PDB file of C-alpha atoms in Angstrom:
ATOM      1  CA  MET G 238      12.239   7.053  -7.204  1.00  0.00           C
ATOM      2  CA  ASP G 239       8.817   5.952  -8.422  1.00  0.00           C
ATOM      3  CA  SER G 240       6.176   8.570  -8.869  1.00  0.00           C
ATOM      4  CA  ARG G 241       3.307   6.343  -7.665  1.00  0.00           C
ATOM      5  CA  ILE G 242       3.372   3.944  -4.711  1.00  0.00           C
ATOM      6  CA  TYR G 243       0.812   1.403  -3.502  1.00  0.00           C
ATOM      7  CA  LYS G 244      -0.878   0.633  -0.216  1.00  0.00           C
ATOM      8  CA  ILE G 245      -2.608  -2.437   0.383  1.00  0.00           C
ATOM      9  CA  THR G 246      -5.339  -2.230   3.074  1.00  0.00           C
ATOM     10  CA  THR G 247      -8.505  -3.993   4.210  1.00  0.00           C
ATOM     11  CA  ARG G 248     -12.052  -2.926   3.094  1.00  0.00           C
ATOM     12  CA  PRO G 249     -12.890  -2.076   6.775  1.00  0.00           C
ATOM     13  CA  LEU G 250      -9.818   0.195   7.175  1.00  0.00           C
ATOM     14  CA  TRP G 251     -10.567   1.778   3.772  1.00  0.00           C
ATOM     15  CA  THR G 252     -14.219   2.437   4.767  1.00  0.00           C
ATOM     16  CA  ARG G 253     -13.050   3.976   8.059  1.00  0.00           C
ATOM     17  CA  GLY G 254     -10.608   6.168   6.168  1.00  0.00           C
ATOM     18  CA  LEU G 255     -13.460   7.384   3.833  1.00  0.00           C
ATOM     19  CA  ASP G 256     -15.435   8.315   6.941  1.00  0.00           C
ATOM     20  CA  THR G 257     -12.594  10.071   8.744  1.00  0.00           C
ATOM     21  CA  GLY G 258     -10.527  11.466   5.803  1.00  0.00           C
ATOM     22  CA  GLN G 259      -7.314   9.474   6.770  1.00  0.00           C
ATOM     23  CA  LEU G 260      -6.542   5.855   6.259  1.00  0.00           C
ATOM     24  CA  PRO G 261      -5.879   4.203   9.650  1.00  0.00           C
ATOM     25  CA  TYR G 262      -2.725   2.258  10.201  1.00  0.00           C
ATOM     26  CA  SER G 263      -2.931  -1.544   9.839  1.00  0.00           C
ATOM     27  CA  PRO G 264      -1.686  -3.646  12.802  1.00  0.00           C
ATOM     28  CA  ILE G 265       1.786  -4.002  11.215  1.00  0.00           C
ATOM     29  CA  ASP G 266       1.825  -0.201  10.517  1.00  0.00           C
ATOM     30  CA  SER G 267       1.184   0.429  14.175  1.00  0.00           C
ATOM     31  CA  GLU G 268       3.842  -1.907  15.356  1.00  0.00           C
ATOM     32  CA  ASP G 269       6.475  -0.314  13.069  1.00  0.00           C
ATOM     33  CA  GLY G 270       5.337   3.344  13.552  1.00  0.00           C
ATOM     34  CA  PHE G 271       4.940   4.082   9.785  1.00  0.00           C
ATOM     35  CA  MET G 272       2.692   3.043   6.871  1.00  0.00           C
ATOM     36  CA  HIS G 273       4.112   0.415   4.619  1.00  0.00           C
ATOM     37  CA  PHE G 274       3.900   0.917   0.799  1.00  0.00           C
ATOM     38  CA  SER G 275       5.234  -0.889  -2.311  1.00  0.00           C
ATOM     39  CA  THR G 276       6.281   0.277  -5.738  1.00  0.00           C
ATOM     40  CA  ALA G 277       4.622  -1.384  -8.728  1.00  0.00           C
ATOM     41  CA  ASP G 278       7.682  -3.612  -9.128  1.00  0.00           C
ATOM     42  CA  GLN G 279       7.459  -4.625  -5.406  1.00  0.00           C
ATOM     43  CA  LEU G 280       3.732  -5.154  -5.288  1.00  0.00           C
ATOM     44  CA  ARG G 281       3.282  -8.712  -6.458  1.00  0.00           C
ATOM     45  CA  GLU G 282       5.928 -10.080  -4.068  1.00  0.00           C
ATOM     46  CA  THR G 283       4.424  -8.046  -1.199  1.00  0.00           C
ATOM     47  CA  LEU G 284       0.989  -9.565  -1.984  1.00  0.00           C
ATOM     48  CA  ARG G 285       2.393 -13.083  -2.225  1.00  0.00           C
ATOM     49  CA  LEU G 286       4.366 -12.811   1.054  1.00  0.00           C
ATOM     50  CA  HIS G 287       1.910 -10.998   3.183  1.00  0.00           C
ATOM     51  CA  PHE G 288      -1.598 -11.299   1.813  1.00  0.00           C
ATOM     52  CA  ALA G 289      -1.930 -14.680   0.159  1.00  0.00           C
ATOM     53  CA  GLY G 290      -5.393 -16.231   0.635  1.00  0.00           C
ATOM     54  CA  GLN G 291      -7.016 -12.891   1.529  1.00  0.00           C
ATOM     55  CA  ASP G 292      -9.976 -11.251   0.000  1.00  0.00           C
ATOM     56  CA  GLY G 293     -11.613  -7.963   0.889  1.00  0.00           C
ATOM     57  CA  LEU G 294      -8.403  -6.038   0.190  1.00  0.00           C
ATOM     58  CA  VAL G 295      -8.120  -2.530  -1.354  1.00  0.00           C
ATOM     59  CA  LEU G 296      -5.196  -1.341  -3.347  1.00  0.00           C
ATOM     60  CA  CYS G 297      -4.589   2.406  -3.045  1.00  0.00           C
ATOM     61  CA  ALA G 298      -2.428   4.170  -5.630  1.00  0.00           C
ATOM     62  CA  VAL G 299      -0.765   7.256  -4.339  1.00  0.00           C
ATOM     63  CA  ASP G 300       1.231   9.844  -6.214  1.00  0.00           C
ATOM     64  CA  THR G 301       4.387  10.430  -4.190  1.00  0.00           C
ATOM     65  CA  GLU G 302       4.371  14.274  -4.622  1.00  0.00           C
ATOM     66  CA  ARG G 303       1.081  14.243  -2.473  1.00  0.00           C
ATOM     67  CA  VAL G 304       2.862  12.694   0.499  1.00  0.00           C
ATOM     68  CA  ALA G 305       6.433  13.764  -0.146  1.00  0.00           C
ATOM     69  CA  ALA G 306       6.908  15.611   3.219  1.00  0.00           C
ATOM     70  CA  ASP G 307       6.409  12.440   5.201  1.00  0.00           C
ATOM     71  CA  LEU G 308       7.670   9.751   2.771  1.00  0.00           C
ATOM     72  CA  LYS G 309      10.958   7.992   3.341  1.00  0.00           C
ATOM     73  CA  TRP G 310      12.643   5.303   1.236  1.00  0.00           C
ATOM     74  CA  GLU G 311      14.118   2.754   3.583  1.00  0.00           C
ATOM     75  CA  PRO G 312      15.760  -0.621   3.277  1.00  0.00           C
ATOM     76  CA  SER G 313      13.615  -3.563   3.845  1.00  0.00           C
ATOM     77  CA  ARG G 314      13.158  -6.988   2.207  1.00  0.00           C
ATOM     78  CA  GLY G 315      16.668  -8.016   1.029  1.00  0.00           C
ATOM     79  CA  GLY G 316      17.974  -4.462   1.574  1.00  0.00           C
ATOM     80  CA  GLU G 317      15.755  -3.123  -1.175  1.00  0.00           C
ATOM     81  CA  LEU G 318      14.367   0.437  -0.687  1.00  0.00           C
ATOM     82  CA  PHE G 319      10.695   0.510   0.153  1.00  0.00           C
ATOM     83  CA  PRO G 320       8.500   3.589   0.517  1.00  0.00           C
ATOM     84  CA  HIS G 321       7.345   4.247   4.097  1.00  0.00           C
ATOM     85  CA  LEU G 322       4.990   7.029   5.079  1.00  0.00           C
ATOM     86  CA  HIS G 323       5.720   8.372   8.451  1.00  0.00           C
ATOM     87  CA  ALA G 324       2.089   9.733   8.851  1.00  0.00           C
ATOM     88  CA  GLN G 325      -1.312   8.583   8.246  1.00  0.00           C
ATOM     89  CA  LEU G 326      -2.436   8.681   4.634  1.00  0.00           C
ATOM     90  CA  PRO G 327      -5.004  11.460   3.769  1.00  0.00           C
ATOM     91  CA  ILE G 328      -7.633   9.833   1.553  1.00  0.00           C
ATOM     92  CA  ALA G 329      -7.349  12.834  -0.672  1.00  0.00           C
ATOM     93  CA  ALA G 330      -3.894  11.727  -1.525  1.00  0.00           C
ATOM     94  CA  VAL G 331      -5.251   8.484  -3.069  1.00  0.00           C
ATOM     95  CA  ALA G 332      -5.333   8.961  -6.816  1.00  0.00           C
ATOM     96  CA  ALA G 333      -7.117   5.651  -7.423  1.00  0.00           C
ATOM     97  CA  HIS G 334      -8.262   2.577  -5.507  1.00  0.00           C
ATOM     98  CA  TYR G 335      -9.067  -1.003  -6.652  1.00  0.00           C
ATOM     99  CA  PRO G 336     -10.529  -4.039  -4.885  1.00  0.00           C
ATOM    100  CA  ILE G 337      -8.356  -7.015  -5.034  1.00  0.00           C
ATOM    101  CA  THR G 338      -8.376 -10.596  -3.812  1.00  0.00           C
ATOM    102  CA  VAL G 339      -5.178 -12.684  -3.457  1.00  0.00           C
ATOM    103  CA  GLY G 340      -5.398 -16.355  -4.085  1.00  0.00           C
ATOM    104  CA  GLY G 341      -3.965 -18.869  -1.781  1.00  0.00           C
ATOM    105  CA  ASP G 342      -0.937 -19.210  -4.090  1.00  0.00           C
ATOM    106  CA  GLY G 343      -0.409 -15.422  -3.870  1.00  0.00           C
ATOM    107  CA  ARG G 344      -1.583 -14.618  -7.397  1.00  0.00           C
ATOM    108  CA  CYS G 345      -4.089 -11.871  -8.072  1.00  0.00           C
ATOM    109  CA  GLU G 346      -5.316  -9.594 -10.767  1.00  0.00           C
ATOM    110  CA  LEU G 347      -3.798  -6.202 -10.548  1.00  0.00           C
ATOM    111  CA  PRO G 348      -4.771  -3.021 -12.464  1.00  0.00           C
ATOM    112  CA  GLU G 349      -2.904  -2.399 -15.644  1.00  0.00           C
ATOM    113  CA  GLU G 350      -0.982   0.476 -14.185  1.00  0.00           C
ATOM    114  CA  CYS G 351       0.732  -1.948 -11.834  1.00  0.00           C
ATOM    115  CA  ASP G 352       2.004  -4.348 -14.543  1.00  0.00           C
TER     116      ASP G 352
END
């Protein structure tokens, strides 16, 4: 499996995570009972499908070994395996973070490491 996974969150949740040391669940994470992540290959489609037209987003890059104990690879979109974290994300596990804006057409500029 991939050694780095990506969490898309909002600036307010990111800021709260910096204050508390753990990234809070988004509404969909709370509904599903786990934190949704994408691999670099899955990221563009996740952004297009779920975040088109949004600004104020933060992309968190996480090394999988930092969260291995609570990470599960489970079938999702089209049966493809997606990384799901069955715990809150410690901010200390975030290797890098980037501000992103997703255009109405679902396009955005991603960091080089995601391409």
